[in-house]
Amino acid sequence: MEETEHRGEIPKLYPANATIDNFFIGGEWDKYLQQVVLPKTESVHPNPKIEQVVVEKHPELEIPLDPGDSCSGKYIYVHDLPTHFNSDILKHCRSLSKWMDMCPFISNMGLGPQLQSSDKVVSNEGWYETNQFVVEVLFHNRMKQYKCLTNDSSKAAAVFVPYYGGLDVVRYLWDWIREKPEWKRMWGRDHFMVAGRISWDFRRLTEKDDHWGNKLMVLPESKNMTMLTIESSPWNENDFAIPYPTDFHPSSDAQVFEWQHRMRKIRRRTLFSFAGAPRPNLKNSIRSEIIQQCKSARRKCQLLGCHPSSKKCDDPSNLLKMFQSSIFCLQPPGDSYTRRSTFDSILAGCIPVFFHPGSAYVQYLWHFPKDFTKYSVFIPGDEVKEGKANITRILSRISRRRVVAMREQVVRLIPGIVYADPRSSLETLEDAFDITVDGVLERIDGIRKEMIQGKNLTVSEAEEESNWKKTMFGTIGPHPWDHFFIREREWNPQ
């Protein structure tokens, strides 16, 4: 694959009409489906193997711990990448998207323009128009404020690679990074990076450059790293989902507490709501059925149609206003398993209703409670599709006492699903960045201990196919959710 210099033009990795932005618009997703649903006999060139440390004991990997050092075991070393892997990409922000100028959204360290609301839907401070695909920029800027950074890689518990893969997805950095001594210590198993789009964007299955996406996450180097995405693959053990950015970026604990107080006290007059558009080209989509049930529920449901010709969903105030007035917010799969709307609704104190376990439960393992019944409602999407599930009836039967308990749990989730303003820091609360870093450090610590003991780190095909069960339930045996995760090289949302 030839690399191209990115100087404002559309990367050659993509067809001329497919820039890096949300390719679900204008039929690009349908095109992607056609390309990914491959005959099993199609030739895919194997990736070259890189060094694997799987059986020898490596006591030299032990990191000395100092009980008197609060950062001991938490130090992170940040690779000083050439600027064309991150900051230079932002200089060409006007060419990053076919549908919008991304330059405003990388302002304020990735927060975007400050959000103004005339109807007091949001508070006066901490709100910005944040694009959902700038999480690499946000995360990198938050990392610069991390209290346990080190310039001594020998002390580091983990190594952060500040590559803007979701904005660039064209220049591979492996030739640069795998020659570094930090990489060779554990062959990248202590490295982590953020790829700020969904996992599928980085898992192209062919060698054809005119097909969508790239092979970033199927390269052997990537498989050794911990990869952070806004939606992970249920079948791969090294990528982990982190929250989509919302528009709220608090600079103090007080701002968070004030917002939580407002969401607890607000009166909610609508049983449930849905913001979105149908997906007629996806045969298993349940959005049309959900929209019809919402219309049939009349005053019990609010509907905000996010059609291309409508600008209502482009205004964050419209979404927040609807979510704040609703008890439950429906979150069916759309173009992929997950939605930013899930986090917008939680931010508004609205209890999410999921129809596929891949929309949250097997995704955000570090940020959401393992017992999903405490903060959400699950209605199997196939039952909605088949007309067996009446959403209004199901939600109406939930007791007021349980609703109050679930809403309280949702409000308590708010600090952990927002990214604090990188220009300041929270005093006692942990935001999405803090929780993610804790999860990464814990995972890498476990890998390091296994390598020290000489354990085999390879994963069998059967274990990979059942990875979602292993990570969430600790088992790879039969499970009632198995039919949701049948993998036949295709995306098949319910």
C-alpha angles and dihedrals in degrees: 000000000000119000119224132207109246107219101151098300125112108272112258090229087080133057113259094260097048117077125173097271127098100316092189087086118089100014098298091124092055088050089051091053091053090054099043097047092081130176106254090236094059112120117248116183110238118242118244113258121243129203114296122197104202113133112024119089114244111193089163088075091070111116113217111238123216113203089202094056114080090200095052108128091012103073116128125199116207117210112235095227123191106268094245087074094060128350096037089057089061091056088069094049094137091065097047094086136037093203104043145015105257094194096094090051095057092052120106091035092303098316093106128215117341111264118238120198121186095189097055093245087139130032123256098256137047099026125122139162096254122185114226093228100057097079092118090061093046093046093048092051091048089049090057087064095045108130096221104053118141137191090205106084091191089069094046121113089195140010121225120210109203097204117147095221096160093054097040110024091167112074112067115210099196096101087058102040104041091061091061119101090232090063095047093053093074099358089252098309090122092049126097136180141176121243102187101209134063118295093247091066089067100042105076108167100203137060092233110117093204091064119096123274129353142267098254094127098040094055113108093241091055091050089062094052132073105250120201118204137162087244123023132203113256089216102052123076101204103058121077130189121238125187122281110247114261126199094259116091109166121202096198142026089246092064091053094047091048092052093047090051091053092050092050093051101041118112115238115202100171123077096213143346141196131204115192147070134263121266103216093168093059106077096202096045115123096196095103090053091048092050091049092049090049092053091047091052089061111185093010092069134048119205126199109187111213098198121159090247092052123080096190095100091049089069110078090203092064092054096044093047091054094044092048091055094048131084094203131025119203115228110183121168115270124174089344138003098278139052136198085224089075091066094040089055093047089050087055092051093249118144109240120230114206129196100187126042089222091067093075118328099075093030116057098039094154096047107038129057114261088230097071093184089074095067108016148031122240121207114174108243094217089061090054090048091051094047093247097117123065106198096198092051094046095050094042091058094058108106121246090238092057092045091055091049093049093047091052090052090049092051090050089055092060099089092052097050099050127078112230120230105278090219091067139020138235116247105219107351125091115224129200091279094053093048091048093051090049090052093048093049092049092050095048091046089056092049091048092052091050091050092048088054092046096243121165109256098189118116123220121230090247091053091049092051089053097040094119090057094045094052096044105031104017093238139090096202127113115304134184089242095058094104090059091060105044104146118208098151089277142101108244112171118182 
